[in-house]
Tab-separated table of C-alpha atoms in Angstrom:
chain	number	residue	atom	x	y	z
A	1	UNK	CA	0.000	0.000	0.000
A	2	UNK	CA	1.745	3.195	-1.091
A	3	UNK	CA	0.710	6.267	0.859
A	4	UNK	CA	-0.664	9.362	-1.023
A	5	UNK	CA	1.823	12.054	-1.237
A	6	UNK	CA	1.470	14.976	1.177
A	7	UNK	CA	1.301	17.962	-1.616
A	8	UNK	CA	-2.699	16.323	-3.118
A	9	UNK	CA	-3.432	15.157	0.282
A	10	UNK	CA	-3.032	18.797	1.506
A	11	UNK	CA	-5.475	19.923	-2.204
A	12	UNK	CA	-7.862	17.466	-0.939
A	13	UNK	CA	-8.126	18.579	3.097
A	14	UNK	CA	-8.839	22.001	1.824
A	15	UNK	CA	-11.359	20.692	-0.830
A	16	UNK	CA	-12.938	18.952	2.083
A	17	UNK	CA	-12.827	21.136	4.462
A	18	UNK	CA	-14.707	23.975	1.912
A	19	UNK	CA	-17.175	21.608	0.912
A	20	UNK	CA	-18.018	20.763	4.266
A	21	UNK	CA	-18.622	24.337	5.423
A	22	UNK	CA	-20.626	25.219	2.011
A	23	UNK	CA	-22.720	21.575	2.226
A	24	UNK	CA	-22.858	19.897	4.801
A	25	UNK	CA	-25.767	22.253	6.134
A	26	UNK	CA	-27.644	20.801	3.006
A	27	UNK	CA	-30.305	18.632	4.882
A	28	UNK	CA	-29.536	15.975	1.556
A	29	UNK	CA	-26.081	15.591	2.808
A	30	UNK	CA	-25.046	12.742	5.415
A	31	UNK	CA	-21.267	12.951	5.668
A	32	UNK	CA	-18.132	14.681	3.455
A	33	UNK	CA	-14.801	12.850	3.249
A	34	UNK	CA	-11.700	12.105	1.175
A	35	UNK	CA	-11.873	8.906	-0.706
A	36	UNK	CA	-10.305	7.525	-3.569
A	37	UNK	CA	-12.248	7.841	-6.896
A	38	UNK	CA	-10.059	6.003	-10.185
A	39	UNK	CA	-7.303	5.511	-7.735
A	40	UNK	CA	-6.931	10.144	-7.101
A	41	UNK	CA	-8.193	10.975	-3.975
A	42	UNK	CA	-10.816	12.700	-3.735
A	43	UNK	CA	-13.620	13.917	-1.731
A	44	UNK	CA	-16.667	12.126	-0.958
A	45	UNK	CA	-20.184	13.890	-0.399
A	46	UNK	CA	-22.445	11.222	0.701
A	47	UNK	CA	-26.053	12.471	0.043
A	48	UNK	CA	-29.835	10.506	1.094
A	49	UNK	CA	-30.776	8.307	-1.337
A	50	UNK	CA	-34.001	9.639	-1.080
A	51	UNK	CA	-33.079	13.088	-1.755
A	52	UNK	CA	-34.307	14.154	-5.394
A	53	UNK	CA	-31.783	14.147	-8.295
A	54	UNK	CA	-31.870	17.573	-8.412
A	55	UNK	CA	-30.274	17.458	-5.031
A	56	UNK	CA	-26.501	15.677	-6.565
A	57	UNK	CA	-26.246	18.366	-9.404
A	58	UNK	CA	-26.033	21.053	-6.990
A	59	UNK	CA	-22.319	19.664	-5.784
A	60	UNK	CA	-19.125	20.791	-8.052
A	61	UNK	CA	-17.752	18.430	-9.833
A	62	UNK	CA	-14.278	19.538	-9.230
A	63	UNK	CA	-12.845	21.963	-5.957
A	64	UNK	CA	-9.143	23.145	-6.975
A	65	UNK	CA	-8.351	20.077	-9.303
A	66	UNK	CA	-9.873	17.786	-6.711
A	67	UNK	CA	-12.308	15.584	-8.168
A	68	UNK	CA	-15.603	15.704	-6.127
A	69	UNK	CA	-17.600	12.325	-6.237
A	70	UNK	CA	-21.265	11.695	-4.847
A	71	UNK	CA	-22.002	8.382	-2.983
A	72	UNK	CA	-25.877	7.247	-2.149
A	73	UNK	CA	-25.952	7.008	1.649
A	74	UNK	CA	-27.476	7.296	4.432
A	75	UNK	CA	-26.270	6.156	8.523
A	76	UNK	CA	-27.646	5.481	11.851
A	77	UNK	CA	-26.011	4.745	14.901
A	78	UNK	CA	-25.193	1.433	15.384
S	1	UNK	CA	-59.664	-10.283	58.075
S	2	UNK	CA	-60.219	-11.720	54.751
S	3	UNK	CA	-62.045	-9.874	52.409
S	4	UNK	CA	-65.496	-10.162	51.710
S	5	UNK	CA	-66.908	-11.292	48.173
S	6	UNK	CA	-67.936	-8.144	46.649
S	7	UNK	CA	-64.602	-6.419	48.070
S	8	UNK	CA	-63.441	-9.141	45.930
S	9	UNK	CA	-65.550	-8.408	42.591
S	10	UNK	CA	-64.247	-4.876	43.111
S	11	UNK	CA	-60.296	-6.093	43.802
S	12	UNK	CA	-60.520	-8.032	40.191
S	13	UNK	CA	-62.326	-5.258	38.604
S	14	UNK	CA	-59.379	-3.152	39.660
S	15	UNK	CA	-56.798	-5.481	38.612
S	16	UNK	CA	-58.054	-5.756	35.405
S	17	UNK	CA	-57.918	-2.441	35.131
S	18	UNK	CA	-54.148	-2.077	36.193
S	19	UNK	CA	-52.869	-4.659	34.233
S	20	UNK	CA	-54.440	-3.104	30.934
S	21	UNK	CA	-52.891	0.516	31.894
S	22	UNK	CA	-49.654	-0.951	32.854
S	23	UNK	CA	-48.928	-4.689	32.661
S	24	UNK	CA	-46.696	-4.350	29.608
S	25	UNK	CA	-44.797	-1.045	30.962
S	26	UNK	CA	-41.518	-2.626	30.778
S	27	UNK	CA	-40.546	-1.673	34.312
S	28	UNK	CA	-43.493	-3.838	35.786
S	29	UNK	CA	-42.921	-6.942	37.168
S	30	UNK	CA	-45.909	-8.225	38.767
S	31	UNK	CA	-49.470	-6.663	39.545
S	32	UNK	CA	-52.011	-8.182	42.259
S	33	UNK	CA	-53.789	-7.273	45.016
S	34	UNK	CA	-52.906	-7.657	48.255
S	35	UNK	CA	-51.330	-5.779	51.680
S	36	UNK	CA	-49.754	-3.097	50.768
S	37	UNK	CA	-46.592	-2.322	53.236
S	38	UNK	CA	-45.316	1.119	55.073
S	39	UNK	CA	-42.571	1.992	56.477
S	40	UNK	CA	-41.456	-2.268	56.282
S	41	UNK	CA	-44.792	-3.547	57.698
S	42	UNK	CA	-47.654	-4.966	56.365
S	43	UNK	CA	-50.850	-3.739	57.324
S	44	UNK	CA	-53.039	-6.270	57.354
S	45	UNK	CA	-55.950	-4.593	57.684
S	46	UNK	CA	-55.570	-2.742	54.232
S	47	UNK	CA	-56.220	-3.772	51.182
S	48	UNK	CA	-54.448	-2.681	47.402
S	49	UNK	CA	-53.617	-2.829	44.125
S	50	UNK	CA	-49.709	-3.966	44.150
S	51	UNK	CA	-47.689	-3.181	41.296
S	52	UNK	CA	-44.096	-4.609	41.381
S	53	UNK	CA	-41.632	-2.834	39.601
S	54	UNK	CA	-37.942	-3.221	38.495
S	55	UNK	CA	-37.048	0.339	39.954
S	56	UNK	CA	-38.705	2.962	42.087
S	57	UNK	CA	-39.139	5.722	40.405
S	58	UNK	CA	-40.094	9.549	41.305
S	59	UNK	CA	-39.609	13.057	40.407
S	60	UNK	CA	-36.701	13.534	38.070
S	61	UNK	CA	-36.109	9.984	37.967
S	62	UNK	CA	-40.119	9.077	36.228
S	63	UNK	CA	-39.235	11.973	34.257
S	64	UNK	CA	-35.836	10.767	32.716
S	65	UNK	CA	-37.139	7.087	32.298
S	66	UNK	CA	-40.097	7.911	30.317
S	67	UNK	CA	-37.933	9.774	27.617
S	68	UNK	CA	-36.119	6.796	27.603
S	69	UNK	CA	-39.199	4.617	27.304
S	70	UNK	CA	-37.724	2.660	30.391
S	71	UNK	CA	-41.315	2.660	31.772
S	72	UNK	CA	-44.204	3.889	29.853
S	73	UNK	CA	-46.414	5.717	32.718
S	74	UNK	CA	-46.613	6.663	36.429
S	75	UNK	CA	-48.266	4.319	38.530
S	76	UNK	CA	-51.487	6.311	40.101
S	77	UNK	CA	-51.845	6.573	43.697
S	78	UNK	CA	-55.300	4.627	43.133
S	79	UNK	CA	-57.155	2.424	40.560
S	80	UNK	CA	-60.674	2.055	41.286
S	81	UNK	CA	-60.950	3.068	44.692
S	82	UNK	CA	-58.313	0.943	45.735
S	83	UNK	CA	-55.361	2.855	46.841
S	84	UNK	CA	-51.801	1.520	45.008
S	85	UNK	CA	-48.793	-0.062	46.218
S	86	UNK	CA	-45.171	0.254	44.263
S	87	UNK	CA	-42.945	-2.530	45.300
S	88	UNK	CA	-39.735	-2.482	43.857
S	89	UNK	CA	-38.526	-6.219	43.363
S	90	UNK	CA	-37.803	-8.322	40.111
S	91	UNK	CA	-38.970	-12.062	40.137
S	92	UNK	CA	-37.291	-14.853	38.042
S	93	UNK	CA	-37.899	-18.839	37.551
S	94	UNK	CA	-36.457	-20.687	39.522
S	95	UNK	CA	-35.825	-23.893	37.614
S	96	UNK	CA	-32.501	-24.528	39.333
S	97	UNK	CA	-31.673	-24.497	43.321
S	98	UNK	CA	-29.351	-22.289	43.354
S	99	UNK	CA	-28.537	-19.119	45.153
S	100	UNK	CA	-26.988	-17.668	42.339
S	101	UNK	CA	-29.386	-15.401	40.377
S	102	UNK	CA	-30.074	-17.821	37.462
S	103	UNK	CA	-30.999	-16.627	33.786
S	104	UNK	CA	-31.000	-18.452	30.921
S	105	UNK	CA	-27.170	-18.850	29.598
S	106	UNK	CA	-27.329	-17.848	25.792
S	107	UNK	CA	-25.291	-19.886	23.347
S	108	UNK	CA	-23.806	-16.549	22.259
S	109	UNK	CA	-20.440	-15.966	23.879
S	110	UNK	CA	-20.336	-12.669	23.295
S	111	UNK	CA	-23.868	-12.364	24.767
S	112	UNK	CA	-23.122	-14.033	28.017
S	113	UNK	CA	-21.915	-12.394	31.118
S	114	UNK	CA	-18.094	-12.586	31.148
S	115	UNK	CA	-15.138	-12.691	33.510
S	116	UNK	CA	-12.900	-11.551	32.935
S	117	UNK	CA	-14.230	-9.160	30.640
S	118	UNK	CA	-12.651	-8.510	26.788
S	119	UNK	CA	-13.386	-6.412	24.089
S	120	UNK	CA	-16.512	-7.538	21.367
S	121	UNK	CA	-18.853	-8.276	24.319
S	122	UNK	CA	-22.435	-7.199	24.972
S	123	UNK	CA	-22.723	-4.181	27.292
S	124	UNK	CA	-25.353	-1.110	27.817
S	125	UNK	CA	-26.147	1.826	30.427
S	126	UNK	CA	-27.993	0.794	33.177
S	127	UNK	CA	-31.470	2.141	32.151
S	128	UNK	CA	-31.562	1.345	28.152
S	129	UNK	CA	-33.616	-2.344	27.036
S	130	UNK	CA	-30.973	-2.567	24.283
S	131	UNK	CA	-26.833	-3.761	24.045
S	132	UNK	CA	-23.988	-2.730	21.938
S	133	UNK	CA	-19.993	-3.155	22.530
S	134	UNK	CA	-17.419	-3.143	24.837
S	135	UNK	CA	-14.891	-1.519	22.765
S	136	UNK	CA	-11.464	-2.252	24.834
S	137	UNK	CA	-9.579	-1.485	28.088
S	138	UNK	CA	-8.090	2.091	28.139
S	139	UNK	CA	-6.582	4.026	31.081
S	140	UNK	CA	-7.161	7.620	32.228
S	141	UNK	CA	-3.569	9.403	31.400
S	142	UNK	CA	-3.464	11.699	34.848
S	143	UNK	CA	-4.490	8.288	36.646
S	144	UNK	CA	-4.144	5.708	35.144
S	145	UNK	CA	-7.389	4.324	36.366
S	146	UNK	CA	-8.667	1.767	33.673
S	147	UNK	CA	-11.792	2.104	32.340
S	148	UNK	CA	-13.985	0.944	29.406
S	149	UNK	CA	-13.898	2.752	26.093
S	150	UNK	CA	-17.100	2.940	23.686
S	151	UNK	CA	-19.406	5.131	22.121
S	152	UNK	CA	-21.589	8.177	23.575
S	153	UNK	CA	-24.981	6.723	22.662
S	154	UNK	CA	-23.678	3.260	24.631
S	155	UNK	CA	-22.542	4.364	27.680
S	156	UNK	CA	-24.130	8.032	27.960
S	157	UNK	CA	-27.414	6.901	25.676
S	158	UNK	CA	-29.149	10.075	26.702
S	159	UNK	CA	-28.760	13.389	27.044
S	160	UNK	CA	-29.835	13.552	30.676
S	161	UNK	CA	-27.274	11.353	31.670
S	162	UNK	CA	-25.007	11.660	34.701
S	163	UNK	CA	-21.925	10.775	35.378
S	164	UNK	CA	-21.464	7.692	37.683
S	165	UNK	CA	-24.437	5.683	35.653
S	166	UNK	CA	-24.105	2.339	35.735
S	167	UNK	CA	-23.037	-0.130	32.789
S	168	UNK	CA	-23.605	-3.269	32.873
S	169	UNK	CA	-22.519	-6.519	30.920
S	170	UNK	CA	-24.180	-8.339	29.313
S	171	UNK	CA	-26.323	-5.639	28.416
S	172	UNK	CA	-30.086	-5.387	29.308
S	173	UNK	CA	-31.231	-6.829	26.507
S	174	UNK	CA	-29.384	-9.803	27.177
S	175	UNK	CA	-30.277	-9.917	30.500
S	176	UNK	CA	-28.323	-7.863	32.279
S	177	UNK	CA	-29.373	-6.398	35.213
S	178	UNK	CA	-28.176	-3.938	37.731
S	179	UNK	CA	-26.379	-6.499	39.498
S	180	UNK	CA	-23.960	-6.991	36.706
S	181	UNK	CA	-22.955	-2.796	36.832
S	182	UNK	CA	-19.062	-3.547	35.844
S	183	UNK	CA	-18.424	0.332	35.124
S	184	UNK	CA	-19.139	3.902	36.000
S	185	UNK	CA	-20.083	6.664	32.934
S	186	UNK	CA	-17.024	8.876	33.938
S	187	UNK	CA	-16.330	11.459	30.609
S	188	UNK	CA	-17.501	11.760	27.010
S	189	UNK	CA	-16.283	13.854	23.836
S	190	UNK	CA	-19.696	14.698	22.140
S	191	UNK	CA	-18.813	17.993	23.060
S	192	UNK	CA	-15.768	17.734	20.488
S	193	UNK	CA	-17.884	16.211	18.390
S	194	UNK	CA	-17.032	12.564	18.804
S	195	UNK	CA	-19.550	9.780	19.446
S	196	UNK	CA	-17.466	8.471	22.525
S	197	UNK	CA	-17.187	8.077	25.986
S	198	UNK	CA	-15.569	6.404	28.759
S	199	UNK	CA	-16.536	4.425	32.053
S	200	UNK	CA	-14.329	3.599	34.757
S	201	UNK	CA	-14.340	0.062	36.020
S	202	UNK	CA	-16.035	-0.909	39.289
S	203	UNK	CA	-12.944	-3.622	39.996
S	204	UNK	CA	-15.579	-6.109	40.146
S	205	UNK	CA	-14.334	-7.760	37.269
S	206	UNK	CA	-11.153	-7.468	35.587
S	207	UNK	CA	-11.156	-6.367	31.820
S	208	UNK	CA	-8.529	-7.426	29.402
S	209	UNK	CA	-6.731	-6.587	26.855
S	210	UNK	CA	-7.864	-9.113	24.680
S	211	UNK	CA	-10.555	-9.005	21.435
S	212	UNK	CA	-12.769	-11.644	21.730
S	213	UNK	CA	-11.575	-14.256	18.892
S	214	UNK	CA	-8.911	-11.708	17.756
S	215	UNK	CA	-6.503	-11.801	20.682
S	216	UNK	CA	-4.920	-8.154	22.007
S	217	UNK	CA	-4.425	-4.962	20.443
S	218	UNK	CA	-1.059	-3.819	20.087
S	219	UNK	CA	-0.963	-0.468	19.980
S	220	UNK	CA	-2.937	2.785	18.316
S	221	UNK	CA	-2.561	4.427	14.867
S	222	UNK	CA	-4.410	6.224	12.265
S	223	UNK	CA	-6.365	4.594	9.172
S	224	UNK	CA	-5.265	5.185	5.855
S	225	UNK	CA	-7.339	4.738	2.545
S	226	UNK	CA	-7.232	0.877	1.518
S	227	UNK	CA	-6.120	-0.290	5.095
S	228	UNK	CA	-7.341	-3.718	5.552
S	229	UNK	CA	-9.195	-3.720	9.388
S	230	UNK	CA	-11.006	-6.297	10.962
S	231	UNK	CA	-13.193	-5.878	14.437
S	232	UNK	CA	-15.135	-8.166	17.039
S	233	UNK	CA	-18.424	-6.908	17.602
S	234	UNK	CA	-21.638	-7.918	20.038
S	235	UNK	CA	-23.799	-8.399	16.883
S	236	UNK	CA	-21.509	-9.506	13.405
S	237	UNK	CA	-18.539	-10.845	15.912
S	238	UNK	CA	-15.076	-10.926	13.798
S	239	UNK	CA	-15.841	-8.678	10.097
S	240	UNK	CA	-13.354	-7.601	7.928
S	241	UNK	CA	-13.159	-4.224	6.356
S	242	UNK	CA	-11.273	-1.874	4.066
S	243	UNK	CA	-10.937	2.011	4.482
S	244	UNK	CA	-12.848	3.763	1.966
S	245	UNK	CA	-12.874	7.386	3.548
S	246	UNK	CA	-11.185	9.154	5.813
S	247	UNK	CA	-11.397	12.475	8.136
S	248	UNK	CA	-14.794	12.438	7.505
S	249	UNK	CA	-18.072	14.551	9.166
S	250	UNK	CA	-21.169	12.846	8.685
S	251	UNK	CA	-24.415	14.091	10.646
S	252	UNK	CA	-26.351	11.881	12.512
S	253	UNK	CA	-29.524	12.351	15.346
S	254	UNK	CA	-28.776	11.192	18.554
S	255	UNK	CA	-32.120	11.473	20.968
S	256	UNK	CA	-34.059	13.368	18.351
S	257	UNK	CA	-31.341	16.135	18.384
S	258	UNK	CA	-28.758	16.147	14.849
S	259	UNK	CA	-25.160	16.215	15.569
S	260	UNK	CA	-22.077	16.585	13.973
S	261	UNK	CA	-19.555	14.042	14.133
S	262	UNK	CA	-15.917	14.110	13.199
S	263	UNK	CA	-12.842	12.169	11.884
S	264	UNK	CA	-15.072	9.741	10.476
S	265	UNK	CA	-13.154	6.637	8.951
S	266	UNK	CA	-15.638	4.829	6.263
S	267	UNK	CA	-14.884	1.439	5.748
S	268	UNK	CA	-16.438	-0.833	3.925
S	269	UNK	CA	-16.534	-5.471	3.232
S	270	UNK	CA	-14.242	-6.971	1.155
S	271	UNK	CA	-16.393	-8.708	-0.377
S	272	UNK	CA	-19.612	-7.548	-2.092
S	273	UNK	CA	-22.433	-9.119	-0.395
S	274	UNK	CA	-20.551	-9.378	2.618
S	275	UNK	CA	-21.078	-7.846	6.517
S	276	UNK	CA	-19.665	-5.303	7.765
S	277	UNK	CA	-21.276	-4.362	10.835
S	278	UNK	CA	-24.854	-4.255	12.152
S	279	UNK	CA	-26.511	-2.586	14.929
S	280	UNK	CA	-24.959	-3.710	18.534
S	281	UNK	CA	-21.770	-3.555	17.193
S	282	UNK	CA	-21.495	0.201	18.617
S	283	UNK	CA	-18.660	0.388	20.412
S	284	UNK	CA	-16.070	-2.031	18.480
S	285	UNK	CA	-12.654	-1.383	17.959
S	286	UNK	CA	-11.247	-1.149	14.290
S	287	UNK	CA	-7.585	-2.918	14.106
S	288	UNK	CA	-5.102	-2.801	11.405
S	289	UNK	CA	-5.032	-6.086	9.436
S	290	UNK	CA	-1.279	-6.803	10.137
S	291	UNK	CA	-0.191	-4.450	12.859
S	292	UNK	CA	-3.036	-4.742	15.517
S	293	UNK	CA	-3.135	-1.547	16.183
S	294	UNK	CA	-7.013	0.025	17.213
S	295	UNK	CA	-7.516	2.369	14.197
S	296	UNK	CA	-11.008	3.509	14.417
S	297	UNK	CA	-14.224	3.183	17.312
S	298	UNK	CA	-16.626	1.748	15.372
S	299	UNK	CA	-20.137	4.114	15.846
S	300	UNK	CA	-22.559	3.967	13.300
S	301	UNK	CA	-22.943	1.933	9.482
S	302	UNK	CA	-25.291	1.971	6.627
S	303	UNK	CA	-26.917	-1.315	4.965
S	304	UNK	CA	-27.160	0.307	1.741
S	305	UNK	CA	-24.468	0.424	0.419
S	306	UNK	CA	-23.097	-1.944	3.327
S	307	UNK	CA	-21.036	0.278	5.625
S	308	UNK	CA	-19.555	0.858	8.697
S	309	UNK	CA	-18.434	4.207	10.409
S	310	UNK	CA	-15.563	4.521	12.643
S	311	UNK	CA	-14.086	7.426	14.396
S	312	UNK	CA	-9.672	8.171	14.085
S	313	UNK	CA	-8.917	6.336	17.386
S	314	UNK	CA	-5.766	8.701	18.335
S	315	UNK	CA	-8.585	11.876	18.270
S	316	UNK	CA	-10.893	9.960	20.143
S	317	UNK	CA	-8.246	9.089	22.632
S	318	UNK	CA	-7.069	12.787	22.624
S	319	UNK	CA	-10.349	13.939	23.257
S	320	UNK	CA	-11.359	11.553	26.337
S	321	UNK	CA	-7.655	11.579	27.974
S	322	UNK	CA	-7.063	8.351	27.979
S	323	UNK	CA	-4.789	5.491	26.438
S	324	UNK	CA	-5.084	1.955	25.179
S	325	UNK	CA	-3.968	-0.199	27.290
S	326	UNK	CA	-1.673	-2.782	25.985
């Protein structure tokens, strides 16, 4: 496993860290976090699966070269 | 003086009455008429509608446990005419002679009430019908007192909580009762937005450092992407994982009110079709395929797609104070 150099690591906290304070207000969205998406990392918004489809095209599809991915989801405490 | 037959008529009437309002409550016990007692006596020439209960309760005390659903109404101080009487006891079938508090023994180790203790085993607070996890054995840094690791909504489960609430293993839905209290609610970190908290152990029964069917952690560390992880939980026991996400938030109600919870660690089977987690595995500890180390306190999961949440174990430690034993 070869660990993720520290210079798109650092692209992708600040992705995450505006998408989080711009979305994750949005009622839709469950959770925001840095994945891997075609092996770049990239971050995650996990939105209801009920929400409407309108609700995934508000969400950029790229924040400062990071690729931003959507994932159906939706958690409980377990 | 026994009662006389339409005292009688009246006494069932009554009783039928108080077992439709509160035979199912789940803190009743028993209901039937009889003497009621004061002050340790019985006065025998009294008469009343007995309801039995698991646990006395008054004032703040009814209050908290019917949030909780821990009982479902107050008893009234009389049902049809006949004046009530709350005893607090807690009856059981006694199918074997012995003085030991019998309950059935479940075939499910990790369900069963354990001594030592370990990590994967059924626990709850002392008030909640429900189980979850003892995560592991971790030790307060200033004092090294050792104490039980798992989530908020185990071992807090409400916001009314106080400290010094009892947990007990196996947890109440399992059968545990109050005499099995192993631990003391001491701290949590919802505050810094982590689903976690802390008890300190009674010293009634030791706790190891041990995984049930995984063996003992060896230290702490953070989870990177495509870690391979593996956990022993109350409900899915030993499940594999692999980190999909990291330093996460995800939102999530806890007691009707939405929270905000941090360093989340997403992690999700092998295997398509495969478990992950379930709920009652609250509480677990996430550990690093090949170094052992406790990666991530396992919290909340999803069924579709199939996955588990877990919190960065070195924030969650940071936050609480404490340190993995090992």
């Amino acid at each position: 496993m070869m660990p993720i150099t520290t210079t798109p690591m650092q692209r992708a906290r600040k992705a995450r860290e505006a998408l989080a304070a711009r979305y994750l207000g949005d009622p839709a969205v469950k959770l925001i976090d840095l994945g891997k998406a075609g092996g770049v990392i990239a971050v995650r918004i996990h939105v209801d699966p009920h929400a409407p489809p309108s609700a995934r095209a508000a969400f950029p599809d790229r924040v400062n070269g990071v690729p931003v991915i959507v994932v159906a989801a939706d958690y409980r405490p377990e | 003086m026994q009662p006389d037959a339409v005292t009688m008529g009246c006494a069932r009437r009554a009783l039928r009455k108080a077992t439709g309002d509160h035979l199912y409550d789940p803190n009743v016990t028993l209901i039937d008429f009889g003497r009621p007692r004061r002050g340790g006596r019985i006065m025998c020439e009294e008469l009343a509608v007995r309801v039995h209960v698991r646990r006395k309760l008054a004032g703040y005390a009814l209050e908290s446990a019917l949030l909780r659903g821990t009982t479902t109404a107050s008893i009234p101080r009389a049902i049809e005419g006949f004046p009530t009487d709350v005893i607090e006891a807690t009856y059981r079938t006694h199918l074997w002679p012995w003085a030991y508090a019998w309950r059935p023994t479940s075939r499910n180790a990790r369900a069963r009430r354990a001594d030592p203790l370990r990590g994967g085993i059924s626990i709850s607070d002392e008030y909640h019908n429900a189980y979850a996890t003892l995560g592991g054995l971790v030790a307060d840094r200033a004092s090294g007192a050792e104490m039980i690791l798992s989530n908020w909504h185990v071992l807090v489960a409400a916001w009314r909580a106080r400290a010094g609430q009892r947990i007990v293993q196996p947890g109440r839905l399992d059968g545990g009762t109050a005499a099995d209290a192993v631990a003391a609610l001491t701290r949590d970190a919802m505050a810094a937005n982590l689903d976690a908290a802390v008890a300190a152990l009674t010293g009634r029964r030791e706790l190891l450092n041990d995984q049930l069917q995984l063996g003992p952690v060896r230290g702490v560390g953070s989870a990177d992407l495509d870690m391979r992880t593996v956990k022993s939980g109350r409900r899915t026991a030993v499940t594999h994982g692999a980190v999909v996400g990291i330093e996460g938030e995800a939102k999530l109600t806890y007691g009707g009110i939405q929270r905000v919870i941090k360093r989340v660690v997403t992690i999700e089977p092998p295997a398509a079709g495969s478990e992950v987690s379930a709920g009652g595995d609250s509480g677990s500890w996430w550990l690093d395929v090949g170094s052992r180390r406790a990666v991530g306190l396992h919290f909340a999961g999803s069924d579709a797609p199939e996955t588990a949440l877990a919190m960065d174990m070195p924030a969650v430690l940071n936050a609480l104070k404490v340190a993995v034993v090992v």
